mmCIF file of C-alpha atoms in Angstrom:
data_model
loop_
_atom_site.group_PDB
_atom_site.id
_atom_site.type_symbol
_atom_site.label_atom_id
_atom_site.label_comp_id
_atom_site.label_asym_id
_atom_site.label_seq_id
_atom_site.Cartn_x
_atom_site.Cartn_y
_atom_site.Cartn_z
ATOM 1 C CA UNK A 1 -34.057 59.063 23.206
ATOM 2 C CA UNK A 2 -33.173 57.674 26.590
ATOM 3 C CA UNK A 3 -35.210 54.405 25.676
ATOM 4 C CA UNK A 4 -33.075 54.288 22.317
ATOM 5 C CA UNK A 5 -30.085 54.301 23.993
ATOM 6 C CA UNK A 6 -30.971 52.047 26.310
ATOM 7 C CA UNK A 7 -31.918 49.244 23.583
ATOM 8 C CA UNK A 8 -28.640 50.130 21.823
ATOM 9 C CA UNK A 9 -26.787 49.469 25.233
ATOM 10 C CA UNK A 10 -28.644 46.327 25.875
ATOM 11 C CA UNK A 11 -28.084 45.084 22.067
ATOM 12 C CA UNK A 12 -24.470 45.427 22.385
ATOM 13 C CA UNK A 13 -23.586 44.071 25.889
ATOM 14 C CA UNK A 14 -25.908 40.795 24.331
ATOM 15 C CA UNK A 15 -23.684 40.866 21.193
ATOM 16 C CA UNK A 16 -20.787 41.606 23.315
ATOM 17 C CA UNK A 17 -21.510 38.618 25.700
ATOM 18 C CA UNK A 18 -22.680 36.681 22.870
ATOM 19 C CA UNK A 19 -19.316 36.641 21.388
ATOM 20 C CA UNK A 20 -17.195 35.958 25.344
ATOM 21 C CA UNK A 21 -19.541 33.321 26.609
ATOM 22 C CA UNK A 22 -18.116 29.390 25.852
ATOM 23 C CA UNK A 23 -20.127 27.334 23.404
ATOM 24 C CA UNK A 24 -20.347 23.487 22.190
ATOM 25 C CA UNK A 25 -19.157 22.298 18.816
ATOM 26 C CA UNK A 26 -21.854 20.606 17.699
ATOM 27 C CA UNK A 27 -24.238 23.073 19.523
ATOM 28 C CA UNK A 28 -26.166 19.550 20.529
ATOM 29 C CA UNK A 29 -24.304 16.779 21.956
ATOM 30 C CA UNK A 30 -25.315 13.055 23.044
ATOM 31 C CA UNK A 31 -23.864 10.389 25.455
ATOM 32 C CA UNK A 32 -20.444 9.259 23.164
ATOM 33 C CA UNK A 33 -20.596 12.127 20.747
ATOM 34 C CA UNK A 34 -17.231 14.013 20.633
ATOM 35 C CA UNK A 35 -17.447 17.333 20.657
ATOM 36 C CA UNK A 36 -15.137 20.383 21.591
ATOM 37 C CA UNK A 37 -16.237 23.165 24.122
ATOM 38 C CA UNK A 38 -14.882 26.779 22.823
ATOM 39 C CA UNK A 39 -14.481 29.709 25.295
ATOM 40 C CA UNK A 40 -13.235 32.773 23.540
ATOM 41 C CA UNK A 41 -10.879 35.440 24.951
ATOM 42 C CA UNK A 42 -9.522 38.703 24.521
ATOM 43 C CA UNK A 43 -6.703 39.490 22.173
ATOM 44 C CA UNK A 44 -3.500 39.718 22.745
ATOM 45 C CA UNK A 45 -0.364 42.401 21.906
ATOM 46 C CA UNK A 46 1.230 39.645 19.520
ATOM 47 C CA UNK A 47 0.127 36.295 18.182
ATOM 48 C CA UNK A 48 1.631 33.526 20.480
ATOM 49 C CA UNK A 49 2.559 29.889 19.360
ATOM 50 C CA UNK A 50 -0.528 27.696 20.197
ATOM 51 C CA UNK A 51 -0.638 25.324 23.460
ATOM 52 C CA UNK A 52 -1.513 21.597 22.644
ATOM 53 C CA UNK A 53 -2.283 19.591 26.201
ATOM 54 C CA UNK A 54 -2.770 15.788 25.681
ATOM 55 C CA UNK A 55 -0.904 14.632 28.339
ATOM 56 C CA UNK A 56 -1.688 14.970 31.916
ATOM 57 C CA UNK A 57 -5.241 16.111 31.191
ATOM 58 C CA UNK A 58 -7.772 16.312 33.866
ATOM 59 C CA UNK A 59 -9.900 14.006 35.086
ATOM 60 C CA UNK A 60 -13.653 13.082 35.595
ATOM 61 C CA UNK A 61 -15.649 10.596 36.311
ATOM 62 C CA UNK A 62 -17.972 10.992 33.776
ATOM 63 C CA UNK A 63 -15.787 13.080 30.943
ATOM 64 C CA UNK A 64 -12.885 11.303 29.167
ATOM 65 C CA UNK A 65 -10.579 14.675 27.805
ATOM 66 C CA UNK A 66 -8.702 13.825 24.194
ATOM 67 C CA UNK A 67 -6.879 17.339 24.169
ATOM 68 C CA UNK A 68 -6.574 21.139 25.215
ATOM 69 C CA UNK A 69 -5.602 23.812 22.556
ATOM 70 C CA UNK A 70 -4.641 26.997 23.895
ATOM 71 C CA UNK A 71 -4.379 29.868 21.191
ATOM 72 C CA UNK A 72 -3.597 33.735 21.281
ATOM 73 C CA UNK A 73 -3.935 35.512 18.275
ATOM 74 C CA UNK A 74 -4.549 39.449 18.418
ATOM 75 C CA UNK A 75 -7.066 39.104 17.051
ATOM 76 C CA UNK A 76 -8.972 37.013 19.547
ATOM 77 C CA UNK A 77 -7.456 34.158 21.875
ATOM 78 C CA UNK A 78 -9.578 30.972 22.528
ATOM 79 C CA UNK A 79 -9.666 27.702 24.647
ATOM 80 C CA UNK A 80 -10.647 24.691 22.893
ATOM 81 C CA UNK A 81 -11.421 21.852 24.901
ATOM 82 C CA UNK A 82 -12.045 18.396 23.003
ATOM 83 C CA UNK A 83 -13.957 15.700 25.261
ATOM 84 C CA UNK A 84 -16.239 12.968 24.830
ATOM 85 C CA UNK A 85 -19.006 12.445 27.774
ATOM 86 C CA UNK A 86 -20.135 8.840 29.012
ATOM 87 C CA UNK A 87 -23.037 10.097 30.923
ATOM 88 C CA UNK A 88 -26.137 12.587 30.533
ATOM 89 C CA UNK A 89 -26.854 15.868 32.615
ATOM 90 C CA UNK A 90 -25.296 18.990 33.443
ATOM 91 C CA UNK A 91 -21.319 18.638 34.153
ATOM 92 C CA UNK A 92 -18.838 20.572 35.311
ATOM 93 C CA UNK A 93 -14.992 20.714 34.192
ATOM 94 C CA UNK A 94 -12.227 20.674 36.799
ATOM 95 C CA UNK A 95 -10.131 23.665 36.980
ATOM 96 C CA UNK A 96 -7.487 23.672 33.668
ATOM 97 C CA UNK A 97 -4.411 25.679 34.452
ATOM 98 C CA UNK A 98 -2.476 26.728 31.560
ATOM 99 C CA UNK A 99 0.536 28.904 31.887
ATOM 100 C CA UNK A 100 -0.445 30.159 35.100
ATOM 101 C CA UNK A 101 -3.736 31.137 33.973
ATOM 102 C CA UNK A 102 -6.968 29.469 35.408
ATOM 103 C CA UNK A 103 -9.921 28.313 33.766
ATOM 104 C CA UNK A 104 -12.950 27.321 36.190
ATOM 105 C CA UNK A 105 -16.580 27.453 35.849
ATOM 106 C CA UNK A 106 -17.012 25.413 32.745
ATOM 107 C CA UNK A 107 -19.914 23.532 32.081
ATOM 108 C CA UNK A 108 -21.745 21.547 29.878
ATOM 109 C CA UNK A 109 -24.910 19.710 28.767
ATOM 110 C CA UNK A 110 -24.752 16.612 27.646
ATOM 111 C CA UNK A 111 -28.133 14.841 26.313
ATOM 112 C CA UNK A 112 -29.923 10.989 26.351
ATOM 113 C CA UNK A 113 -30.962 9.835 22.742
ATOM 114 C CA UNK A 114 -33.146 6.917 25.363
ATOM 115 C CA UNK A 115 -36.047 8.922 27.150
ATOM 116 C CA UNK A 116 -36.082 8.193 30.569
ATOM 117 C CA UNK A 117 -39.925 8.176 30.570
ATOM 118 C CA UNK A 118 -40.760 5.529 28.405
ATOM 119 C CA UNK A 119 -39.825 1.725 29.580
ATOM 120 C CA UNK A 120 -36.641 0.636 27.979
ATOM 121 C CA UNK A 121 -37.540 -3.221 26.809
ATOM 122 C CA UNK A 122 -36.815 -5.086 23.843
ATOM 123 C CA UNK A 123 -38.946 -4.259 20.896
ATOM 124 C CA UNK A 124 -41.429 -7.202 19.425
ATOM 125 C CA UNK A 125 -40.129 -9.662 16.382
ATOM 126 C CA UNK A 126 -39.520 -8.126 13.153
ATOM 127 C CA UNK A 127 -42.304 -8.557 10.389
ATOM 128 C CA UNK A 128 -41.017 -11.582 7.857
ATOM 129 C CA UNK A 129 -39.460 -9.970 4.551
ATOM 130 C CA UNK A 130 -42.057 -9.745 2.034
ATOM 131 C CA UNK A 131 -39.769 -7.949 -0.766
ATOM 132 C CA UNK A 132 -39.815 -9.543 -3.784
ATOM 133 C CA UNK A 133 -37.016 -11.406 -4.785
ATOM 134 C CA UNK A 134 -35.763 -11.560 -1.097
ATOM 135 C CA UNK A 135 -35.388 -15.232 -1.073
ATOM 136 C CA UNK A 136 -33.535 -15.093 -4.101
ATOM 137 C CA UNK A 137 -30.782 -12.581 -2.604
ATOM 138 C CA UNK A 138 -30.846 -14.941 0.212
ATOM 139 C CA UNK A 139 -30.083 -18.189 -1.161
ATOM 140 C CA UNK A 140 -27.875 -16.679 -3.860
ATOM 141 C CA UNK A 141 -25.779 -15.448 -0.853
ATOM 142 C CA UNK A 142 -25.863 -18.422 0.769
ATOM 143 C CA UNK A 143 -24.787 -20.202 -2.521
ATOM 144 C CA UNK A 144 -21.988 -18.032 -2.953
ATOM 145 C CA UNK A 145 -20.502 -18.223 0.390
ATOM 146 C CA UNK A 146 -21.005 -22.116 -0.100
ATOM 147 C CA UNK A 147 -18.963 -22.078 -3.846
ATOM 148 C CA UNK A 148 -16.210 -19.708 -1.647
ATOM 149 C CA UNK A 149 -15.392 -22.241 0.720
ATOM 150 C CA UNK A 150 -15.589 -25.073 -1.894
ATOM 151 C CA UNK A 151 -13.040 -23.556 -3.684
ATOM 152 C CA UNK A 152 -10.825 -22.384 -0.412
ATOM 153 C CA UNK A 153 -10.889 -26.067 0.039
ATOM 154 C CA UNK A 154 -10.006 -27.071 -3.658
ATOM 155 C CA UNK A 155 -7.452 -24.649 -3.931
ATOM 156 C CA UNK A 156 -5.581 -25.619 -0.898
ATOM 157 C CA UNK A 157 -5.644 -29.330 -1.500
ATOM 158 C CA UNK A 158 -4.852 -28.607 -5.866
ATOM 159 C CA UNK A 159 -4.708 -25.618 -6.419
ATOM 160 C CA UNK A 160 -1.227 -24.589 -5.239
ATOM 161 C CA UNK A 161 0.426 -27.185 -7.571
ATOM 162 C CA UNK A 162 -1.197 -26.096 -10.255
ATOM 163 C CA UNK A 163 -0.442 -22.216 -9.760
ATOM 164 C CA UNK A 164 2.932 -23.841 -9.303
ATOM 165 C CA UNK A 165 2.738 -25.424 -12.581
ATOM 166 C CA UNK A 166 1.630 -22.053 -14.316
ATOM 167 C CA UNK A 167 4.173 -20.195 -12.244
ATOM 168 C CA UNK A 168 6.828 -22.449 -13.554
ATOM 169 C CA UNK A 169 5.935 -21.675 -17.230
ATOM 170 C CA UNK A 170 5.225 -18.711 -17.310
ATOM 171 C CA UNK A 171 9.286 -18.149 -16.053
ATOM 172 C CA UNK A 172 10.154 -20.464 -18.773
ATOM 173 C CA UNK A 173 8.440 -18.520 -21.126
ATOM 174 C CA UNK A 174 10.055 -15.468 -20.098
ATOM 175 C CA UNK A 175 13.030 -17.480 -19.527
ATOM 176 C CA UNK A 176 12.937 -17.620 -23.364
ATOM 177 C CA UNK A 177 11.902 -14.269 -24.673
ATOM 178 C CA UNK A 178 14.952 -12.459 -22.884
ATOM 179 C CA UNK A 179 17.283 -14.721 -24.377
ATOM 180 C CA UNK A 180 15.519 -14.431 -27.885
ATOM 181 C CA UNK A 181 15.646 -10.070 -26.852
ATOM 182 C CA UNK A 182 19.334 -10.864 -26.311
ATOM 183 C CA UNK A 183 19.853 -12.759 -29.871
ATOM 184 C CA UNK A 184 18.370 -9.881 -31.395
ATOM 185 C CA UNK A 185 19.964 -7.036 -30.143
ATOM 186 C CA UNK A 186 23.074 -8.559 -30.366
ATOM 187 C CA UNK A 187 22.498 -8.752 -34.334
ATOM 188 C CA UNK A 188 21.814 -5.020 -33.848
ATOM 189 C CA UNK A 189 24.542 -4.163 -32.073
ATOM 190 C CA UNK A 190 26.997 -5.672 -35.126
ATOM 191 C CA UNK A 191 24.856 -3.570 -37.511
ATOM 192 C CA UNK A 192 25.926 -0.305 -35.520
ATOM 193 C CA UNK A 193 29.697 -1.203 -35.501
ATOM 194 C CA UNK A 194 29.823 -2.195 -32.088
ATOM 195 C CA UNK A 195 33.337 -4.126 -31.050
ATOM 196 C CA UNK A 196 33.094 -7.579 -32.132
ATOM 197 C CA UNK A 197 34.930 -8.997 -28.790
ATOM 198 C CA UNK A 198 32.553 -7.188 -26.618
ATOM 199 C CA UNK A 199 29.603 -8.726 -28.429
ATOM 200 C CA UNK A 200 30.956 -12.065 -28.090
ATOM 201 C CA UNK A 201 31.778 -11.489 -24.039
ATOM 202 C CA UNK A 202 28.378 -10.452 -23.841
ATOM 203 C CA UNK A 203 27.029 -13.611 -25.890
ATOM 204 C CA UNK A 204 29.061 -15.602 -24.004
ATOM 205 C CA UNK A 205 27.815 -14.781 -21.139
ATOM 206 C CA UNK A 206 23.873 -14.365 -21.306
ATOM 207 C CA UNK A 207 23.905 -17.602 -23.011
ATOM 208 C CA UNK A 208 25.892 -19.206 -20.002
ATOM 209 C CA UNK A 209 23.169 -17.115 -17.765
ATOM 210 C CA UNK A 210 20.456 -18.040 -19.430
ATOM 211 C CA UNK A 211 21.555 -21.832 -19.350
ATOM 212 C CA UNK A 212 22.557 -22.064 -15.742
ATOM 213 C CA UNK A 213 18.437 -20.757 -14.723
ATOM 214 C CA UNK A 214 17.127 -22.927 -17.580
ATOM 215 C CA UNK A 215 18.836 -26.135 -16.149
ATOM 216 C CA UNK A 216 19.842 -25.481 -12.811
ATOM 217 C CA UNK A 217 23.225 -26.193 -13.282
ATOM 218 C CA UNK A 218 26.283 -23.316 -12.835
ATOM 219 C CA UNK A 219 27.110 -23.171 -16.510
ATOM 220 C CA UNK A 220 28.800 -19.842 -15.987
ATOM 221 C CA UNK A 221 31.881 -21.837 -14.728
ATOM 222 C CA UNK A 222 31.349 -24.680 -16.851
ATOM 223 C CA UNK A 223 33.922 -25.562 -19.950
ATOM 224 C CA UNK A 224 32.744 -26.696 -23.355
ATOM 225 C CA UNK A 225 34.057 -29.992 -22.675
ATOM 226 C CA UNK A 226 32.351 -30.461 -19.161
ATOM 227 C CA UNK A 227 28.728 -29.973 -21.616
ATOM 228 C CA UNK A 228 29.511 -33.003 -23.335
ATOM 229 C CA UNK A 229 30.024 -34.894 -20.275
ATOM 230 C CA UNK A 230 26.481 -33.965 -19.002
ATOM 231 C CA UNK A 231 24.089 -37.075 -18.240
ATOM 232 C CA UNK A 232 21.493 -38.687 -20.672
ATOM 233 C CA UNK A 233 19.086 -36.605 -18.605
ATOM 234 C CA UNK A 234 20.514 -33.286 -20.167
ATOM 235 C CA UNK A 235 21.228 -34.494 -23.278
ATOM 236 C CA UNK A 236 19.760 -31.070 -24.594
ATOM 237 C CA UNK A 237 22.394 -29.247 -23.299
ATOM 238 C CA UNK A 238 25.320 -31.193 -24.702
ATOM 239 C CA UNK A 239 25.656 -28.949 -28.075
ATOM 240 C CA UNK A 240 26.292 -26.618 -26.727
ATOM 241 C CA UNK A 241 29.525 -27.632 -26.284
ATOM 242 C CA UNK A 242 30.570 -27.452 -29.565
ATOM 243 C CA UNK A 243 29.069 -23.645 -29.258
ATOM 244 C CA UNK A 244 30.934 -22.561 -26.411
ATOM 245 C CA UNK A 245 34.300 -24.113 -27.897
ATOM 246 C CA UNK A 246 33.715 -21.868 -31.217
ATOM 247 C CA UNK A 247 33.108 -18.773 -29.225
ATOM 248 C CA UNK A 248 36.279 -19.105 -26.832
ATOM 249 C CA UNK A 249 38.053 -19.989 -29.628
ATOM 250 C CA UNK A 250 37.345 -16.667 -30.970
ATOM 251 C CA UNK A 251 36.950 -14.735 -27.945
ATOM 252 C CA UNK A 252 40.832 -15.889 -26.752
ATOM 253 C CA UNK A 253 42.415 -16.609 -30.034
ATOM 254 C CA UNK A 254 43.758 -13.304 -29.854
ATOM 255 C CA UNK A 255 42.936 -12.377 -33.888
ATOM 256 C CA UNK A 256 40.822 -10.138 -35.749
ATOM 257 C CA UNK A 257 37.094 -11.843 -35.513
ATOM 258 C CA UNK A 258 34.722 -11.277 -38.654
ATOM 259 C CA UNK A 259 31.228 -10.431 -38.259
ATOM 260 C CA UNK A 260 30.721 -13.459 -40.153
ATOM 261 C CA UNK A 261 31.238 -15.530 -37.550
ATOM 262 C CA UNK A 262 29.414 -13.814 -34.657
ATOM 263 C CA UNK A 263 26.256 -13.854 -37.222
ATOM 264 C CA UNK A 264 27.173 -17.882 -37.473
ATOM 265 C CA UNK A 265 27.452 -18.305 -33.811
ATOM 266 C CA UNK A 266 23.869 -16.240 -33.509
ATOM 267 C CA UNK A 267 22.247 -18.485 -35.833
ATOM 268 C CA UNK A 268 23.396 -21.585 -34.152
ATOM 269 C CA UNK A 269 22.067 -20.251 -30.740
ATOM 270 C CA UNK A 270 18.707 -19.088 -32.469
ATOM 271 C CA UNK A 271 18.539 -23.097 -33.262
ATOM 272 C CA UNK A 272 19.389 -24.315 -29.910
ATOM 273 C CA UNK A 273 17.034 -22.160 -28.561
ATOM 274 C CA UNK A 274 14.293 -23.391 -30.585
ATOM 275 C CA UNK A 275 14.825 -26.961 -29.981
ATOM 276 C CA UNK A 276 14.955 -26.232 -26.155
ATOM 277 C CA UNK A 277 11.829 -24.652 -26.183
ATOM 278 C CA UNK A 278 10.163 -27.697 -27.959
ATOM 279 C CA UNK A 279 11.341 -30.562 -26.070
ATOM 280 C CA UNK A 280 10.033 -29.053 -23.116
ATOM 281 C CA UNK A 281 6.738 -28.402 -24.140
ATOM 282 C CA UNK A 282 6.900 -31.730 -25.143
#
């Protein structure tokens, strides 16, 4: 019985100091690794906000500390040290004071991946490759590094002109399909009984906006007789003079407007459009 009891004794206090005693995370640690050192502690009455240290942290020679976490819980308190060692052997930690508690007698292990009884020297000269199709991954590496710079080079000496080319119609060309969009929802709009002024403000003025990006010229302030005086080189642009003088007309004249007459003014702009977008692909 009394060697029973003893066992029992001995099995707990193991357990006990099993479950007190500090220990690595990983378990096994090398020169660089990081790794945290745990050292559990007894509960507390009431759980605590936790203590995070990484400033002021101590110092050593051959430890460089990242941070301290202090936690009480009640139902078990720990100290978790994080750390990375530059050195292999036994080392201890400096004293850590944390809310006027002390923490001393903390060690650790840290091991060599070299072993310091074998000669550290170079190792001999690799065996050649002897995979098949190694000198085809080669050179085709080679040849594709070679067909990257080529075409660095080509692109910096060409190519930016010509994505400035593509860049410039591909605007045009959306340039055109929101003023087309426009032309066609207008239409709608007179189907659905909208106000005939406000479609004709809003003609007016998308087809001013779309002419001003189209030509580079501020057409929103522009009259319909300052079209017709446009140069030889924007000879495109000069009917729509006659365009702009039918819409004021019946945007300012101040009577009813028919639908009839929006619907002629949207046909003549669907033509204008057209032969825009065909001299300049021309």
């Amino acid at each position: 019985m009394k060697i029973f009891l003893g066992l029992l004794f001995l099995l707990i206090y193991n357990v006990s100091f099993a479950q007190s005693a500090p220990y690595l995370v990983p378990r096994v640690i090398y020169v660089g690794d990081p790794a945290a050192l745990v050292l559990p502690l007894q509960a507390t009455e009431q759980n605590y906000p936790d203590i995070i240290i990484t400033e002021n942290l101590p110092l050593n020679d051959n430890i460089d500390f990242h941070r301290i976490v202090y936690e009480r819980r009640v139902t078990g308190s720990r100290l978790v040290i994080e750390f990375t060692a530059f050195s292999p052997g036994i080392h201890e930690f400096p004293a850590i004071e944390i809310t006027g508690e002390s923490f001393t007698g903390l060690s650790i292990t840290v091991n060599s991946i070299l072993d310091g009884r074998t000669d550290r020297s170079f190792s001999g000269t690799a065996s050649t490759l002897a995979m098949p199709g190694t000198a085809l991954m080669l050179y085709g590496t080679i040849a594709i590094i070679v067909f990257i710079i080529l075409l660095s080079i080509w692109f910096f000496a060409k190519g930016r002109l010509i994505l400035k080319k593509l860049l410039e119609k591909w605007n045009r060309k959306r340039l055109f399909t929101i003023i087309r969009n426009t032309e066609k929802r207008l239409r709608k709009s007179i189907i659905k009984g909208t106000n005939n002024r406000i479609i004709l403000d809003k003609l007016s003025d998308e087809t001013r906006n779309f002419l001003t990006v189209l030509s580079g010229n501020n057409c929103r302030s522009m009259t319909a007789s300052e079209f017709e005086l446009l140069s030889d080189s924007q000879e495109e642009l000069k009917g729509f003079g006659d365009f702009f003088r039918s819409c004021d007309g019946f945007r300012f004249s101040g009577v009813n407007i028919n639908s009839r007459d929006i619907i002629k003014l949207l046909d003549d702009l669907k033509v204008f459009i057209n032969e825009l977008n065909i001299r300049g692909k021309e």
